[in-house]
Each structure stands twice: as structure tokens, then as C-alpha cells.
PDB file of C-alpha atoms in Angstrom:
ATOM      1  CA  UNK A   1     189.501  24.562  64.042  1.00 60.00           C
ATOM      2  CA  UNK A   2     187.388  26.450  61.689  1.00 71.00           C
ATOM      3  CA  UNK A   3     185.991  29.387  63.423  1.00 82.00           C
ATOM      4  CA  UNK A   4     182.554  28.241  62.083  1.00 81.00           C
ATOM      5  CA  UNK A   5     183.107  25.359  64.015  1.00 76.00           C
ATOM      6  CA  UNK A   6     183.887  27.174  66.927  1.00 81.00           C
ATOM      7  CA  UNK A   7     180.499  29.236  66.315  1.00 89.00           C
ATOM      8  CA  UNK A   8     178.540  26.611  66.075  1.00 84.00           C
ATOM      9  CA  UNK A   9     180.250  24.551  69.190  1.00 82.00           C
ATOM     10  CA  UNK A  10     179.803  27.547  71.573  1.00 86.00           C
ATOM     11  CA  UNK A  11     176.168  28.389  70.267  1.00 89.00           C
ATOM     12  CA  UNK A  12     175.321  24.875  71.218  1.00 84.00           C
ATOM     13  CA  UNK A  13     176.955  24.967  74.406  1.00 83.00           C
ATOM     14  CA  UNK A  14     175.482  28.146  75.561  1.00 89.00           C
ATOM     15  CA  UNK A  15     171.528  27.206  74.163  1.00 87.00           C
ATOM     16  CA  UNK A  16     172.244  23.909  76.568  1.00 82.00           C
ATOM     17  CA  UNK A  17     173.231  26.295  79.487  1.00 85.00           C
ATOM     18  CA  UNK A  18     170.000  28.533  78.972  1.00 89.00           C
ATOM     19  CA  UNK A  19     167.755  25.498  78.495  1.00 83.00           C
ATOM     20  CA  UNK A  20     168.997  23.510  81.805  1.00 80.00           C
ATOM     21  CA  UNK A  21     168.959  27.314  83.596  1.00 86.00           C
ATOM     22  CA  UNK A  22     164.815  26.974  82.646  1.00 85.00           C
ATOM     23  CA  UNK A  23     164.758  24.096  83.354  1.00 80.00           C
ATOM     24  CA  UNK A  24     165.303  24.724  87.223  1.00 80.00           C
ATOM     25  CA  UNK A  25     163.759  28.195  87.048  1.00 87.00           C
ATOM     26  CA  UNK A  26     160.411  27.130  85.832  1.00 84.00           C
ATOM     27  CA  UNK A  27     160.476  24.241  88.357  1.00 81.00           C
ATOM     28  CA  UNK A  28     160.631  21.918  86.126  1.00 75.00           C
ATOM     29  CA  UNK A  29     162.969  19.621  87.843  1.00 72.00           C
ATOM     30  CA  UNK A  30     160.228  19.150  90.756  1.00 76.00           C
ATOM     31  CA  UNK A  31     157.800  17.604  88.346  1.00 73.00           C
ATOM     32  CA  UNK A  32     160.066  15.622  85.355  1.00 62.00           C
ATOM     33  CA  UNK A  33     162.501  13.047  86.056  1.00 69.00           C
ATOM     34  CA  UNK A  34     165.498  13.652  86.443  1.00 71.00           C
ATOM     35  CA  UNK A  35     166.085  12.208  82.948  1.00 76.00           C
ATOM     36  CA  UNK A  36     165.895  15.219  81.457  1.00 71.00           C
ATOM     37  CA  UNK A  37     169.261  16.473  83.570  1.00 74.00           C
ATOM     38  CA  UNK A  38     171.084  13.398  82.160  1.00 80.00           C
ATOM     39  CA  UNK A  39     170.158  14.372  79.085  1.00 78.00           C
ATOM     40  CA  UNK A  40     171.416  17.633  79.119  1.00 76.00           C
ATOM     41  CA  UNK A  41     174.734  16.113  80.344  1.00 83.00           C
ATOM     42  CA  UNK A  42     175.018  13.736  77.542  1.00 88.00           C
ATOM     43  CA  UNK A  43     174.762  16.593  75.212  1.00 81.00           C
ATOM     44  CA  UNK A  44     177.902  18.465  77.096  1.00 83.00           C
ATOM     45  CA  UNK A  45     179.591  14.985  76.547  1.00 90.00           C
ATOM     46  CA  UNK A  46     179.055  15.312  72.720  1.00 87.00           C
ATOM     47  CA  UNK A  47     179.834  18.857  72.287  1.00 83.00           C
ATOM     48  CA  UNK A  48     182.868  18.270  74.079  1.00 87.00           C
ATOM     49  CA  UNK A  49     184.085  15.076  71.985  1.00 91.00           C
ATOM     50  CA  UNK A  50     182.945  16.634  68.903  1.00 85.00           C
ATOM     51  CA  UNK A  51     185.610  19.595  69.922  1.00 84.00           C
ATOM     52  CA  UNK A  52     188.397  17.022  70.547  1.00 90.00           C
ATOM     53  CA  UNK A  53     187.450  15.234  67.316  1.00 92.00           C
ATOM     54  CA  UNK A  54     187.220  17.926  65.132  1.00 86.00           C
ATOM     55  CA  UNK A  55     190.212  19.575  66.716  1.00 87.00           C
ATOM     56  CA  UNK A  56     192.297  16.287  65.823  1.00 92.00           C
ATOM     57  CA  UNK A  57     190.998  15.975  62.160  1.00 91.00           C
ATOM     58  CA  UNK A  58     192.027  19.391  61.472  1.00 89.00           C
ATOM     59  CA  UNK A  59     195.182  18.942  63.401  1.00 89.00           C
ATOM     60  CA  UNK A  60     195.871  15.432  60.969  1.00 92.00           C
ATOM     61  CA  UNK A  61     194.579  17.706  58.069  1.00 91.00           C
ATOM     62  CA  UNK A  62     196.872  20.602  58.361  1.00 91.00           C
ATOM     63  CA  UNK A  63     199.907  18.493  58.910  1.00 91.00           C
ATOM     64  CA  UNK A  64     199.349  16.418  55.862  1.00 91.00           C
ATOM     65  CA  UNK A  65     199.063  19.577  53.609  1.00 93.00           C
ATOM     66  CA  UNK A  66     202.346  20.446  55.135  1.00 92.00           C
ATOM     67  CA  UNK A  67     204.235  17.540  53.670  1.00 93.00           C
ATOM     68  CA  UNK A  68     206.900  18.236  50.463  1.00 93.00           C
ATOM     69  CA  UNK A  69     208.454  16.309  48.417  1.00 92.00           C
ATOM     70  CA  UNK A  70     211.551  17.019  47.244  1.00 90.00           C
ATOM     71  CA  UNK A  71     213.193  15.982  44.225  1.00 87.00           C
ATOM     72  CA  UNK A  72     216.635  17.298  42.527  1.00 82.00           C
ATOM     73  CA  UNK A  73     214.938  20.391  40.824  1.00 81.00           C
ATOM     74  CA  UNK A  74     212.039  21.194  41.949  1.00 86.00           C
ATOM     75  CA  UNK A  75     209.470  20.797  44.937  1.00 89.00           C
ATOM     76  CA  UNK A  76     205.918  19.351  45.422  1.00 92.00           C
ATOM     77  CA  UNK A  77     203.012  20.501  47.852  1.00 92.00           C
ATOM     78  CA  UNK A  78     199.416  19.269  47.298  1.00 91.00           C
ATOM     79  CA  UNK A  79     198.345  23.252  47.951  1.00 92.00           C
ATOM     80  CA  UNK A  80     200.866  24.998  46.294  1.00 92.00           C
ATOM     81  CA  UNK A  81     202.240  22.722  43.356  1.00 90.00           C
ATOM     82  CA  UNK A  82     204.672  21.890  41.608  1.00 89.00           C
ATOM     83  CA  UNK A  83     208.215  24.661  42.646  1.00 87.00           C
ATOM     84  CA  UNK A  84     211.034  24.625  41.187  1.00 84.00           C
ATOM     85  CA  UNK A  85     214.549  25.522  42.808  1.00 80.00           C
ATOM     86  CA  UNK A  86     217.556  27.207  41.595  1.00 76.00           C
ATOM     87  CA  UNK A  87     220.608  25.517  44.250  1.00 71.00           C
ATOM     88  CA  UNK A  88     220.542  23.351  46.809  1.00 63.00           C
ATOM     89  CA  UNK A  89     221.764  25.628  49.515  1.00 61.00           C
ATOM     90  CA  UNK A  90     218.427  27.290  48.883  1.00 73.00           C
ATOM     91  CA  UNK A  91     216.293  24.120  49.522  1.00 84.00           C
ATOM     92  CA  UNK A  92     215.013  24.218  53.124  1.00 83.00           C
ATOM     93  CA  UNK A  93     215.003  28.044  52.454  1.00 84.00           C
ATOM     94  CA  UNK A  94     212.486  27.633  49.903  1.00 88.00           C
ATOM     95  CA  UNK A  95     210.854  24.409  51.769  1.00 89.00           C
ATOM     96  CA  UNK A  96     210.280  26.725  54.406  1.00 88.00           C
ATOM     97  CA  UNK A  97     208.838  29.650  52.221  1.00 88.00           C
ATOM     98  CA  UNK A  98     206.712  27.267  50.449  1.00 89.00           C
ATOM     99  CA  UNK A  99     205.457  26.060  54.538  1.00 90.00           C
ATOM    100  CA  UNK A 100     204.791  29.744  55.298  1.00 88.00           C
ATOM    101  CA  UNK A 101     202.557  30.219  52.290  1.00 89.00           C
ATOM    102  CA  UNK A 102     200.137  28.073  52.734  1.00 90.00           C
ATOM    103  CA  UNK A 103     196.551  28.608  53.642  1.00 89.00           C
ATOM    104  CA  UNK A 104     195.337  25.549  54.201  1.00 87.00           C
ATOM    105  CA  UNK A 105     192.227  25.529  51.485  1.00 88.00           C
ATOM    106  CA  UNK A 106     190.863  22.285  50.560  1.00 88.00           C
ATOM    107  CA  UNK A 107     192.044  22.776  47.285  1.00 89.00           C
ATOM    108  CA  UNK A 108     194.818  20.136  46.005  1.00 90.00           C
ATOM    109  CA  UNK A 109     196.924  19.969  43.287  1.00 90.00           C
ATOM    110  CA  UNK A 110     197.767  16.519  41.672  1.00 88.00           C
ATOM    111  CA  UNK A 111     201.042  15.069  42.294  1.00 85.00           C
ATOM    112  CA  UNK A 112     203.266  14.287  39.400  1.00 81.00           C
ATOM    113  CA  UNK A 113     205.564  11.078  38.984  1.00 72.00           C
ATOM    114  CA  UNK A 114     205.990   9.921  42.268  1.00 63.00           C
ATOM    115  CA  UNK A 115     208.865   8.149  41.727  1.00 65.00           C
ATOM    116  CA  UNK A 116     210.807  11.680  41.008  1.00 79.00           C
ATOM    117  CA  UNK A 117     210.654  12.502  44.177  1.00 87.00           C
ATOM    118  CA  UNK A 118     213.892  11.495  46.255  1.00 88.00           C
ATOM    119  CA  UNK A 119     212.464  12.445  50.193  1.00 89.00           C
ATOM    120  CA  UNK A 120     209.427  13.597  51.152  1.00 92.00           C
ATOM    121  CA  UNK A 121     209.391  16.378  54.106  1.00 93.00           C
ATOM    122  CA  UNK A 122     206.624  15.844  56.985  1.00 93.00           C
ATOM    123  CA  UNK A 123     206.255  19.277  58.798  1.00 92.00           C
ATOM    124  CA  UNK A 124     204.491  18.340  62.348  1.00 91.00           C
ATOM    125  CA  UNK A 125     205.613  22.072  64.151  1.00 88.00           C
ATOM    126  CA  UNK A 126     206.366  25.346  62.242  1.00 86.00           C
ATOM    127  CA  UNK A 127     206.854  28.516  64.527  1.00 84.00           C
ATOM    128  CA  UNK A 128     208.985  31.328  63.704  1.00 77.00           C
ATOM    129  CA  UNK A 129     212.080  29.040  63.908  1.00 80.00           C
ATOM    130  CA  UNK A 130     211.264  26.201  65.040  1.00 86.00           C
ATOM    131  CA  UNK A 131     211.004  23.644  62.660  1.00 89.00           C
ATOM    132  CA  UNK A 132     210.285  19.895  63.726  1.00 92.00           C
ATOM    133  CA  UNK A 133     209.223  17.210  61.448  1.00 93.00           C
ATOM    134  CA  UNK A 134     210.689  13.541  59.652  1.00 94.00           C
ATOM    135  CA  UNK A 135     211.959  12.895  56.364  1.00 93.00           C
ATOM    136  CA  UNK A 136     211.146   9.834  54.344  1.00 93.00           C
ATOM    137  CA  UNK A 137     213.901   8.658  52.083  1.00 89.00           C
ATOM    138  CA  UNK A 138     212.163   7.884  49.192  1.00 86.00           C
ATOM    139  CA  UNK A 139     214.321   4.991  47.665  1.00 85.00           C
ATOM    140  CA  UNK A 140     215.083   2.806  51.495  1.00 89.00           C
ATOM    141  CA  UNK A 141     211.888   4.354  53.401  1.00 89.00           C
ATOM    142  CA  UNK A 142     213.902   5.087  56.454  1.00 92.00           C
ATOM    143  CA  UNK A 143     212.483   7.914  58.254  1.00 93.00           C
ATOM    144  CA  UNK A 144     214.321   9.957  60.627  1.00 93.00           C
ATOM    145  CA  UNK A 145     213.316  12.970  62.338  1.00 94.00           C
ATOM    146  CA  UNK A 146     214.869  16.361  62.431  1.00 92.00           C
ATOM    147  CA  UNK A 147     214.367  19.015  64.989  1.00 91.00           C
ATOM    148  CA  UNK A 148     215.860  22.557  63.091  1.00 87.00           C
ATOM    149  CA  UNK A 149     216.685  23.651  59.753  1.00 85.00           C
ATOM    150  CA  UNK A 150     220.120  22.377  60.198  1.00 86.00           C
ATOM    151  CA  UNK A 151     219.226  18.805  61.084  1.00 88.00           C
ATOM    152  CA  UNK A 152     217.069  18.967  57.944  1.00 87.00           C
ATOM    153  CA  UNK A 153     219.786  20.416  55.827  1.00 86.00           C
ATOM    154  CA  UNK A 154     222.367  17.396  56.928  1.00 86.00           C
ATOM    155  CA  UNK A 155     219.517  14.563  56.198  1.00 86.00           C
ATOM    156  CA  UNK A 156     218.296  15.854  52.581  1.00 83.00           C
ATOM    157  CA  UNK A 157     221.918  17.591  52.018  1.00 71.00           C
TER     158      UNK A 157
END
């Protein structure tokens, strides 16, 4: 998440924390129904499930933005563009470099021909080296997964 998001998520949280806390200090609970304690609690409910849903929107977000396609010259990623490639020893190599640069703006290039594009490269993990993802053949749409650089290098050869 957006550490905006988390600002605004924990200022939330903590204003409902200070309001219940008067809430009992001034006495309040003797005299109201308890209606307003429920309501307090039905506001934790939503921060929390806007966390998780923002959390999962960003997580879909990201992971989509970390997708290339591949085709015999050249690479495509909706952040970075269009890259091209000198050999194809060098292609997860420069897959990879192209993953580490991105910063995950909500800017996009636009894609060219589509149909240039032999496999398309779905990042879902990228630490240090551990690389996990699928590739989508392009021309049977069989996807198959791939666990290290290796595996990747064997399915888009």
C-alpha cells in the first residue's frame, strides 16, 4: 500500500480509539445506548476491510505492471516500454533488469502489435533471486509456471 493510505488508515483508527476512550471517560456510556459502541465497532470493521481491500488491489496492481511480453527482438512492459535485446542468452537477464526498474507509477505505455509478441511473462514474486511467475505461450495459450530463472530460461528458450 501507498503510505498515504497507510496515513490515512491509522489516523482513522487512532481518532476511533480516542473517541470510544471519551466516550467512557465522560460517562457517556451510562446515559446513551449502547448503540453508539456498535457503532464504533462497525467502523473498526471497515477500516479493517478497507486495509485488506486496498492491500489486494495494489497487490493485483503491482503484479500486472510486472507482466512482459516477449517477442524475438525486443521486450514490452506497460511502465517501461518498448526494449529491445541484443541475444537471447541475455533475455531473462534483461527481463529481470527491466522487473527491477520499475516503480510502479500509474503511468502506462501503449502496447504495440500484439500479435508480435510470442510469450508473455507474469512476475507474481521477485526477491533478490527468487523469481516465480507463469508464461503464456502466445500462439497455443498454454501457461505453465516457472519457479527460477532457469525454469524460465528452458520454457521461453
Amino acid at each position: 500500500m501507498k503510505i498515504g493510505n497507510w496515513i490515512f488508515y491509522s489516523l482513522a483508527a487512532i481518532v476511533s480509539v480516542l473517541l470510544l476512550a471519551a466516550w467512557y471517560l465522560l460517562g457517556l456510556n451510562h446515559v446513551d445506548e449502547p448503540l453508539d459502541l456498535v457503532v464504533s465497532i462497525i467502523w473498526w470493521v471497515v477500516i479493517a476491510l478497507g486495509i485488506v481491500i486496498i492491500f489486494q488491489v495494489e497487490k493485483r496492481r503491482k503484479e500486472r505492471i510486472r507482466t512482459v511480453y516477449v517477442a524475438d527482438d525486443l521486450l514490452f512492459n506497460s511502465e517501461k516500454g518498448t526494449v529491445s535485446y541484443e541475444e537471447q542468452a541475455s533475455l531473462s537477464g534483461e527481463i529481470k533488469r527491466v522487473l527491477n526498474s520499475l516503480d510502479y507509477s500509474f503511468e502506462r505505455h501503449e502496447m504495440p502489435n500484439s500479435q508480435a509478441f510470442s510469450f508473455k511473462v507474469r512476475t507474481s514474486r521477485l526477491n533478490g533471486q527468487e523469481w516465480e511467475g507463469d508464461v503464456v505461450d502466445s500462439a497455443t495459450r498454454q501457461t505453465r509456471p516457472f519457479a527460477n530463472r532457469e525454469e524460465l530460461m528452458r520454457i521461453i528458450g
